[in-house]
Short mmCIF file of C-alpha atoms in Angstrom, two decimals:
data_model
loop_
_atom_site.label_atom_id
_atom_site.label_comp_id
_atom_site.label_asym_id
_atom_site.label_seq_id
_atom_site.Cartn_x
_atom_site.Cartn_y
_atom_site.Cartn_z
CA MET A 91 129.40 192.83 163.27
CA ALA A 92 128.00 195.07 166.19
CA HIS A 93 129.62 193.52 169.30
CA GLU A 94 126.75 190.87 169.68
CA THR A 95 128.58 188.31 172.29
CA ALA A 96 128.58 191.18 174.84
CA THR A 97 124.94 192.67 173.54
CA LEU A 98 123.99 189.11 174.43
CA ALA A 99 126.14 188.91 177.78
CA ALA A 100 124.49 192.35 179.05
CA TYR A 101 121.49 191.07 177.96
CA VAL A 102 121.30 187.98 180.21
CA ALA A 103 122.87 189.45 183.19
CA GLY A 104 120.04 191.74 183.11
CA LEU A 105 117.57 190.11 182.99
CA LYS A 106 114.84 190.71 185.91
CA PHE A 107 111.54 188.48 186.63
CA GLU A 108 109.42 191.29 186.69
CA ASP A 109 110.86 192.40 183.26
CA ILE A 110 109.13 189.20 180.62
CA PRO A 111 106.51 189.19 180.51
CA PRO A 112 103.43 186.44 181.50
CA GLN A 113 102.59 184.97 178.80
CA VAL A 114 105.78 184.18 178.22
CA LEU A 115 106.56 183.11 181.85
CA GLU A 116 103.89 180.37 181.28
CA ARG A 117 105.25 179.34 178.06
CA ALA A 118 108.29 178.68 179.65
CA LYS A 119 106.40 176.65 182.24
CA VAL A 120 104.68 174.93 179.58
CA LEU A 121 107.61 174.38 177.61
CA THR A 122 109.41 172.86 180.93
CA LEU A 123 106.81 170.50 181.47
CA ASP A 124 106.90 168.80 178.23
CA PHE A 125 110.61 168.24 177.75
CA LEU A 126 110.68 166.34 181.70
CA GLY A 127 107.92 163.95 180.59
CA SER A 128 110.57 163.28 177.66
CA THR A 129 113.43 162.94 180.17
CA ILE A 130 111.21 161.03 182.58
CA ARG A 131 110.21 158.24 179.99
CA ALA A 132 113.57 158.23 178.50
CA ARG A 133 115.49 157.76 181.70
CA ARG A 134 113.28 153.94 182.12
CA ASP A 135 112.47 153.80 178.44
CA ALA A 136 115.80 155.24 176.05
CA GLU A 137 117.82 152.31 175.04
CA SER A 138 120.88 154.68 175.32
CA THR A 139 120.20 154.90 178.91
CA PRO A 140 122.06 151.64 180.13
CA SER A 141 126.18 152.52 178.63
CA LEU A 142 125.18 156.41 179.27
CA LEU A 143 124.74 155.08 183.08
CA ARG A 144 127.47 152.08 182.55
CA MET A 145 130.24 155.11 181.18
CA LEU A 146 129.14 157.16 184.61
CA GLU A 147 130.38 154.17 186.84
CA ALA A 148 133.14 153.60 185.13
CA LEU A 149 134.53 156.45 185.27
CA ALA A 150 133.66 157.17 189.01
CA LEU A 151 131.00 160.00 188.01
CA ASP A 152 128.40 158.79 189.12
CA GLY A 153 129.52 159.73 192.75
CA LYS A 154 126.32 160.91 195.36
CA GLY A 155 125.48 164.96 194.54
CA GLU A 156 122.39 167.20 195.75
CA ALA A 157 121.43 167.74 192.05
CA THR A 158 118.01 165.55 190.42
CA VAL A 159 118.07 163.43 187.34
CA PHE A 160 114.66 163.33 186.45
CA GLY A 161 113.13 159.68 186.53
CA ASP A 162 116.40 158.77 188.59
CA SER A 163 115.98 157.57 192.16
CA LYS A 164 119.52 158.75 193.20
CA THR A 165 120.52 162.42 192.99
CA TRP A 166 124.28 163.16 191.12
CA THR A 167 126.58 165.90 191.30
CA PRO A 168 125.66 169.02 188.86
CA ALA A 169 127.39 168.66 185.73
CA VAL A 170 126.51 164.54 185.75
CA ALA A 171 123.19 165.42 186.04
CA ALA A 172 123.35 168.63 183.59
CA LEU A 173 124.76 165.27 181.28
CA LEU A 174 122.01 163.03 182.07
CA ASN A 175 118.84 165.27 182.57
CA GLY A 176 119.93 167.32 178.65
CA ALA A 177 120.38 163.12 177.13
CA LEU A 178 117.27 161.70 178.54
CA GLY A 179 115.00 164.33 177.08
CA HIS A 180 116.47 164.85 174.27
CA SER A 181 116.22 160.82 173.13
CA LEU A 182 112.71 160.23 172.81
CA ASP A 183 112.92 163.36 170.22
CA PHE A 184 109.69 164.37 171.08
CA ASP A 185 111.09 167.79 172.68
CA ASP A 186 110.49 171.47 171.55
CA THR A 187 111.72 172.89 168.57
CA HIS A 188 112.33 176.61 167.83
CA ALA A 189 111.65 176.70 163.78
CA ASP A 190 113.37 180.05 162.37
CA SER A 191 116.34 178.61 164.06
CA SER A 192 115.69 174.34 163.94
CA LEU A 193 116.69 173.41 167.45
CA HIS A 194 115.78 172.39 170.85
CA PRO A 195 116.12 174.63 173.06
CA SER A 196 114.92 173.13 175.83
CA ALA A 197 117.34 169.86 175.96
CA PRO A 198 119.91 172.26 176.51
CA VAL A 199 118.88 174.72 178.68
CA VAL A 200 116.87 173.26 181.23
CA PRO A 201 118.67 170.37 182.60
CA ALA A 202 121.62 173.18 182.59
CA ALA A 203 119.02 175.55 184.55
CA PHE A 204 118.10 172.66 187.42
CA ALA A 205 121.62 171.85 187.83
CA VAL A 206 123.08 174.91 188.74
CA GLY A 207 119.61 175.90 190.60
CA GLU A 208 119.26 173.16 192.76
CA MET A 209 123.55 173.79 193.64
CA VAL A 210 122.97 177.35 194.57
CA GLY A 211 119.79 177.33 196.51
CA ALA A 212 117.48 179.72 193.30
CA SER A 213 113.48 179.89 193.72
CA GLY A 214 111.46 179.08 191.55
CA ARG A 215 111.48 182.49 189.62
CA ASP A 216 115.35 182.78 189.84
CA VAL A 217 115.21 179.30 187.66
CA LEU A 218 112.61 180.11 185.61
CA THR A 219 114.28 184.01 184.57
CA ALA A 220 117.13 181.72 183.91
CA ILE A 221 115.75 179.27 181.65
CA VAL A 222 114.29 182.51 179.67
CA ALA A 223 117.44 183.77 179.27
CA GLY A 224 118.82 180.41 177.58
CA TYR A 225 115.87 180.19 175.46
CA GLU A 226 116.96 183.60 174.13
CA VAL A 227 120.41 182.94 173.70
CA CYS A 228 120.89 179.87 172.29
CA CYS A 229 117.07 180.65 169.27
CA ARG A 230 119.05 183.88 168.64
CA LEU A 231 122.73 181.79 168.28
CA GLY A 232 120.84 179.40 166.03
CA ASN A 233 119.04 181.87 163.72
CA ALA A 234 122.30 184.01 163.71
CA LEU A 235 123.87 180.44 162.28
CA ASP A 236 121.38 180.36 159.51
CA PRO A 237 120.16 176.17 160.07
CA THR A 238 120.35 175.94 156.61
CA SER A 239 123.93 176.91 156.07
CA HIS A 240 124.79 175.09 159.61
CA TYR A 241 122.92 171.65 158.98
CA ALA A 242 124.93 171.96 155.53
CA ARG A 243 127.96 171.56 157.33
CA GLY A 244 127.35 169.04 159.22
CA PHE A 245 126.27 170.24 162.89
CA HIS A 246 123.71 170.17 165.23
CA PRO A 247 122.67 173.27 166.31
CA THR A 248 121.02 172.14 169.75
CA ALA A 249 124.82 171.49 170.45
CA THR A 250 126.66 174.21 169.11
CA ALA A 251 123.96 176.80 169.51
CA GLY A 252 122.78 174.59 173.05
CA THR A 253 125.77 175.55 175.18
CA TYR A 254 125.90 178.70 175.03
CA GLY A 255 122.17 178.37 176.07
CA ALA A 256 123.13 176.43 178.93
CA ALA A 257 125.94 178.51 179.91
CA ALA A 258 123.63 181.81 179.91
CA ALA A 259 120.66 180.02 182.53
CA ALA A 260 124.57 179.30 184.86
CA GLY A 261 125.22 182.20 184.45
CA LYS A 262 122.11 183.70 185.36
CA LEU A 263 121.82 181.47 188.24
CA PHE A 264 125.55 181.93 189.92
CA GLY A 265 125.00 185.91 189.50
CA LEU A 266 127.20 186.46 186.97
CA SER A 267 128.58 189.80 185.77
CA LYS A 268 128.64 190.72 182.42
CA ASP A 269 131.84 190.33 181.46
CA GLN A 270 131.77 187.12 183.99
CA ILE A 271 129.36 185.59 181.59
CA ILE A 272 131.47 187.53 178.01
CA SER A 273 134.26 184.37 179.69
CA ALA A 274 131.66 181.63 179.88
CA PHE A 275 130.25 182.33 176.60
CA GLY A 276 134.39 182.92 175.12
CA VAL A 277 134.13 178.98 176.70
CA SER A 278 131.13 177.65 175.29
CA GLY A 279 132.98 178.72 171.84
CA SER A 280 135.76 175.98 172.48
CA GLN A 281 133.09 173.77 173.25
CA ALA A 282 130.46 173.91 171.10
CA ALA A 283 129.95 170.73 168.67
CA GLY A 284 127.93 168.50 167.90
CA SER A 285 128.00 166.43 164.60
CA LEU A 286 125.36 165.34 162.14
CA GLN A 287 127.14 161.51 161.27
CA PHE A 288 125.25 160.65 163.55
CA LEU A 289 122.70 159.46 160.53
CA VAL A 290 124.43 157.57 158.44
CA ASN A 291 123.75 154.45 161.10
CA GLY A 292 121.02 155.45 163.38
CA ALA A 293 123.88 156.87 166.25
CA TRP A 294 123.22 157.98 169.58
CA ASN A 295 125.97 160.80 169.03
CA LYS A 296 122.30 163.06 168.83
CA ARG A 297 121.29 162.60 171.78
CA TYR A 298 125.02 162.44 173.94
CA GLN A 299 126.36 166.07 172.55
CA VAL A 300 122.66 167.78 173.92
CA GLY A 301 123.50 166.42 176.73
CA ALA A 302 126.63 167.48 176.80
CA SER A 303 125.92 171.14 175.88
CA ALA A 304 123.54 170.89 178.81
CA MET A 305 127.17 169.95 180.67
CA ASN A 306 129.35 172.00 178.82
CA GLY A 307 126.94 174.83 179.66
CA VAL A 308 127.39 174.89 183.18
CA ILE A 309 131.22 173.60 183.41
CA ALA A 310 131.60 177.07 181.80
CA ALA A 311 129.85 179.33 183.45
CA THR A 312 131.20 177.35 186.95
CA LEU A 313 134.83 178.63 185.35
CA ALA A 314 133.66 182.68 184.39
CA ARG A 315 132.49 182.05 188.21
CA ASN A 316 136.07 181.20 189.91
CA ASN A 317 137.51 183.40 187.80
CA PHE A 318 138.56 181.54 184.35
CA ILE A 319 138.95 184.09 181.73
CA GLY A 320 137.40 183.20 178.17
CA SER A 321 138.15 184.61 174.68
CA THR A 322 135.92 187.74 174.34
CA GLU A 323 134.12 187.58 171.19
CA SER A 324 133.11 184.07 171.24
CA VAL A 325 130.20 184.90 169.30
CA GLU A 326 130.97 187.21 166.19
CA GLY A 327 135.06 187.20 165.93
CA LYS A 328 137.58 186.37 163.45
CA HIS A 329 136.95 182.64 164.41
CA GLY A 330 133.90 182.32 165.96
CA LEU A 331 130.75 180.71 166.20
CA LEU A 332 128.98 182.71 163.03
CA VAL A 333 132.82 182.60 161.38
CA GLY A 334 133.83 179.24 162.42
CA TYR A 335 130.20 177.47 161.88
CA SER A 336 128.47 178.61 159.34
CA ASP A 337 129.12 179.78 155.41
CA ASP A 338 125.69 182.35 155.98
CA ALA A 339 126.13 183.75 159.20
CA HIS A 340 123.58 187.17 159.54
CA PRO A 341 125.00 188.32 163.05
CA ASP A 342 121.84 190.69 163.55
CA LYS A 343 119.43 188.00 164.36
CA ALA A 344 121.23 187.59 167.34
CA THR A 345 120.24 191.14 169.06
CA ALA A 346 117.16 191.90 166.93
CA GLY A 347 114.68 193.32 169.09
CA LEU A 348 116.29 191.35 172.29
CA GLY A 349 114.26 191.69 175.55
CA LYS A 350 111.23 193.39 173.45
CA THR A 351 110.79 189.93 171.13
CA TYR A 352 110.89 186.97 172.65
CA GLU A 353 112.23 184.26 170.71
CA THR A 354 110.53 181.89 174.01
CA LEU A 355 106.84 182.25 172.39
CA LYS A 356 108.07 181.20 168.92
CA ILE A 357 109.11 177.84 170.29
CA GLY A 358 107.19 174.70 169.10
CA VAL A 359 105.87 171.62 170.80
CA LYS A 360 106.06 168.44 168.89
CA PRO A 361 102.87 165.81 169.11
CA TYR A 362 104.56 162.86 167.42
CA PRO A 363 108.25 161.38 168.89
CA SER A 364 110.71 162.09 165.64
CA CYS A 365 112.31 164.86 163.76
CA ARG A 366 110.10 167.83 163.52
CA TYR A 367 110.73 167.72 159.88
CA THR A 368 107.90 164.60 159.68
CA HIS A 369 104.99 165.67 161.74
CA ALA A 370 103.67 168.50 158.97
CA ALA A 371 103.81 165.54 156.66
CA LEU A 372 102.42 163.54 159.28
CA ASP A 373 99.49 166.11 160.16
CA ALA A 374 98.46 166.00 156.87
CA LEU A 375 98.42 162.09 156.06
CA ILE A 376 96.48 161.38 159.31
CA ALA A 377 94.35 163.95 158.22
CA MET A 378 94.13 162.28 154.70
CA ARG A 379 93.51 158.88 156.12
CA ARG A 380 91.09 159.84 157.33
CA GLU A 381 89.15 162.10 155.16
CA HIS A 382 89.33 159.67 152.32
CA ASN A 383 88.31 156.22 155.01
CA LEU A 384 92.39 155.12 153.07
CA THR A 385 93.60 151.15 153.07
CA PRO A 386 97.08 150.69 153.08
CA ASP A 387 96.01 147.90 150.05
CA GLN A 388 94.25 151.11 148.41
CA ILE A 389 97.69 153.12 147.89
CA LYS A 390 99.50 153.24 145.57
CA ARG A 391 101.93 156.08 145.62
CA VAL A 392 102.57 158.33 148.30
CA GLU A 393 104.82 160.93 147.84
CA ILE A 394 106.56 163.85 150.36
CA GLY A 395 107.61 167.22 149.81
CA LEU A 396 110.14 168.75 151.89
CA HIS A 397 112.69 171.76 152.34
CA ARG A 398 116.02 170.80 151.59
CA ASN A 399 116.86 170.22 155.48
CA GLY A 400 114.35 167.80 155.96
CA ILE A 401 115.82 166.05 152.97
CA THR A 402 118.73 165.83 154.52
CA LEU A 403 117.76 164.90 158.06
CA THR A 404 115.51 162.07 157.01
CA GLY A 405 114.35 161.93 152.76
CA ASP A 406 117.07 159.30 151.68
CA ALA A 407 115.62 156.56 150.45
CA ALA A 408 118.94 154.11 150.63
CA THR A 409 119.71 154.67 154.54
CA LYS A 410 116.44 155.76 155.27
CA ARG A 411 113.00 153.58 154.04
CA HIS A 412 113.73 150.62 156.17
CA PRO A 413 115.32 151.48 159.57
CA THR A 414 116.26 148.72 162.29
CA SER A 415 117.16 151.30 164.97
CA ILE A 416 114.06 153.83 167.49
CA VAL A 417 117.18 156.44 165.48
CA GLY A 418 116.75 155.52 162.02
CA GLY A 419 113.02 155.42 163.33
CA GLN A 420 112.80 159.17 164.51
CA PHE A 421 114.49 160.20 161.01
CA SER A 422 112.53 158.28 158.69
CA MET A 423 110.17 160.41 156.27
CA PHE A 424 109.76 156.90 155.35
CA PHE A 425 109.19 154.69 157.92
CA THR A 426 107.16 157.46 159.96
CA GLY A 427 104.45 158.77 157.04
CA ALA A 428 104.05 154.45 156.51
CA LEU A 429 103.49 153.80 160.46
CA ALA A 430 100.51 157.29 160.84
CA LEU A 431 98.84 156.61 157.17
CA ASP A 432 98.51 152.87 158.51
CA GLN A 433 97.16 153.37 161.45
CA GLY A 434 96.11 157.14 161.34
CA SER A 435 98.26 157.72 164.66
CA PHE A 436 101.89 157.73 166.24
CA GLY A 437 103.36 157.94 169.95
CA TRP A 438 106.27 156.66 171.41
CA ASP A 439 105.03 152.85 172.12
CA ASP A 440 105.30 152.52 168.22
CA TYR A 441 108.73 151.95 167.67
CA GLY A 442 107.54 148.20 168.22
CA ARG A 443 106.40 148.29 164.53
CA LEU A 444 109.84 148.37 163.87
CA GLY A 445 111.11 146.17 160.70
CA ASP A 446 107.42 145.20 160.73
CA THR A 447 106.38 143.83 157.02
CA GLY A 448 103.23 145.50 156.87
CA VAL A 449 104.52 148.83 157.30
CA ASN A 450 107.98 147.71 155.17
CA ALA A 451 105.32 147.71 152.91
CA LEU A 452 103.83 150.74 152.40
CA ALA A 453 107.25 152.45 153.67
CA ASP A 454 108.24 150.95 150.10
CA LYS A 455 104.95 152.98 148.03
CA PHE A 456 107.05 156.40 149.47
CA ASP A 457 108.87 158.82 147.49
CA VAL A 458 110.64 161.31 149.28
CA VAL A 459 111.69 164.26 147.23
CA GLN A 460 112.45 168.17 147.57
CA ASP A 461 110.08 170.68 147.30
CA ASP A 462 111.15 174.18 146.34
CA ARG A 463 107.70 175.78 147.25
CA LEU A 464 108.05 175.10 151.13
CA GLU A 465 111.54 177.05 150.78
CA ILE A 466 110.21 180.70 149.17
CA GLY A 467 108.10 182.97 151.21
CA ARG A 468 107.82 180.96 154.55
CA THR A 469 108.81 181.96 157.48
CA HIS A 470 110.51 178.68 158.57
CA PRO A 471 111.41 174.99 157.12
CA PHE A 472 108.95 172.53 158.32
CA GLY A 473 105.71 172.53 155.92
CA ALA A 474 104.75 169.55 153.65
CA ARG A 475 103.48 168.49 150.71
CA VAL A 476 101.26 164.99 150.65
CA SER A 477 100.36 163.28 147.56
CA ILE A 478 98.95 160.09 147.28
CA THR A 479 97.85 158.51 144.97
CA THR A 480 94.76 155.39 144.64
CA ASP A 481 92.44 153.84 142.40
CA ASP A 482 90.17 156.59 142.47
CA GLY A 483 93.02 159.57 141.67
CA VAL A 484 95.15 161.26 143.74
CA HIS A 485 94.86 163.25 146.53
CA GLU A 486 96.81 166.48 148.26
CA ARG A 487 97.83 168.05 150.67
CA LEU A 488 100.18 170.94 151.27
CA TYR A 489 100.57 171.92 155.38
CA ALA A 490 103.02 174.88 155.20
CA ASP A 491 102.96 174.12 159.77
CA PRO A 492 102.96 171.41 161.07
CA SER A 493 100.54 171.01 164.51
CA GLY A 494 102.51 172.64 167.87
CA GLU A 495 103.96 175.53 166.16
CA PRO A 496 102.88 178.94 168.89
CA ASP A 497 99.56 179.38 166.41
CA THR A 498 98.27 176.52 166.90
CA PHE A 499 99.77 175.26 170.45
CA PRO A 500 98.08 173.40 172.66
CA ASP A 501 96.06 174.40 175.41
CA ALA A 502 97.56 173.98 178.80
CA GLN A 503 95.43 170.57 179.68
CA ALA A 504 96.67 168.67 176.31
CA MET A 505 100.17 169.98 177.80
CA GLN A 506 99.80 168.58 181.12
CA GLN A 507 98.45 165.03 179.45
CA LYS A 508 100.86 164.69 177.06
CA PHE A 509 103.12 165.19 180.35
CA LEU A 510 101.16 162.15 182.56
CA THR A 511 101.44 159.93 179.56
CA LEU A 512 105.16 160.08 179.92
CA ALA A 513 105.66 160.49 183.34
CA ARG A 514 103.65 158.34 184.82
CA PRO A 515 104.40 154.74 183.91
CA VAL A 516 108.06 155.78 185.54
CA LEU A 517 106.19 158.09 188.15
CA ASN A 518 102.78 157.17 189.36
CA GLY A 519 101.17 159.22 191.10
CA ARG A 520 104.03 161.87 192.33
CA ALA A 521 104.32 162.63 188.30
CA ASP A 522 100.51 164.67 188.92
CA GLN A 523 102.55 165.83 192.01
CA LEU A 524 105.28 167.30 189.80
CA ALA A 525 103.32 168.22 187.07
CA ASP A 526 101.49 170.63 189.52
CA ALA A 527 104.66 171.93 190.71
CA ILE A 528 106.34 173.08 187.74
CA LEU A 529 103.28 174.68 186.46
CA SER A 530 103.38 176.88 189.87
CA LEU A 531 107.11 177.06 189.61
CA GLU A 532 107.49 180.60 190.40
CA ARG A 533 105.99 180.17 194.08
CA PHE A 534 108.68 177.45 195.54
CA ASP A 535 111.57 179.33 197.43
CA ARG A 536 113.63 176.55 196.91
CA VAL A 537 113.53 175.12 193.68
CA GLU A 538 114.27 171.66 194.67
CA LYS A 539 111.26 171.29 196.48
CA ALA A 540 109.80 170.98 193.53
CA THR A 541 112.64 168.94 191.13
CA GLN A 542 112.61 166.60 194.26
CA LEU A 543 109.04 164.90 193.54
CA GLY A 544 110.60 164.40 190.25
CA ARG A 545 112.42 161.58 191.63
CA GLN A 546 112.21 157.57 191.23
#
């Protein structure tokens, strides 16, 4: 171990806006905009949102504050705003992914940054700096945990490593010293939690635990700001994150190239509102449907080959073949694949086809298997092999990468259109104003001048 906690804390404390390459800042703005589109639509449409709001009301946590919840008409206290924005932004499963760590960086980091940014009157430049700091910390810790091992232990890395990323973003905006950030990370180690048990019944835990990681990061940094002493060596210690949450940790990945190699540029975005492990297969199915003019009645059998992580999350036929809930659909290679093959596209509104007899009949023709070719010599585990059997023979494709990864990152126009498609039904004309503000965030002397455009 090489003092990973202290090294990351020093990086966060010392990071300056001027130190961040322009392409990293531009990517951070686009990723932030992408995340906010999901947040805004989920405030209105996600089926778990009413329960969250009723819980806050019952516990008298719904009091007025100064922090924005995007797509909401009122303002909230900072911790609750972080909770809600994090949970909402992850509810559609349409938010960004970092392939190497297999986590969703924006969901814990962006809500923490905006909540504290509004709290302290930070500038847009300050908030962007904090977002980059948070991205770098959570992605690197996700790499160090080793996602395959972390998943095998039953943990959700967005909620575990994400707590540290949220604390980094919040601590940066508070102007914490290196030692104070070490304390914030120490508290984060006690808060980092997120179980994969939600997969059993399509539960809403995944959404909540990511929102909780954003809120917990804000709490950890606020405690440190007020001289609370958190544990040292929270990452690498005897009972630290890398020991308790992984059987195959790689501590060197937490700090390798820190300040020179930006994990932020390795974050990809989703073209479909489902688990990222389904996306390469969906790309292939849609392309093969178009190329061969396939119709459901021509399909005899479909075999999808995935990395073992994808099998864990989306490929169990006994529980995934005919999902009845949106979460179940988001984590079903059978449902998402059958839907894409049936209609040649897949968007958020298509979850209205859950239980559709035609989709279920097509899903019955799917088999999902582990494919070792997707585990050897690959830079990340998101690839897929698709084999479709028809009367004309067998058509097969292997997609090593899903669309939306850094090498195929959508252009600015496509990213803005995705945001507007999600946000306009809620914000109407203000959606365009908010998009323009986020994409020029560094020009705002106070970030709330931008975020207030996101209130309904």
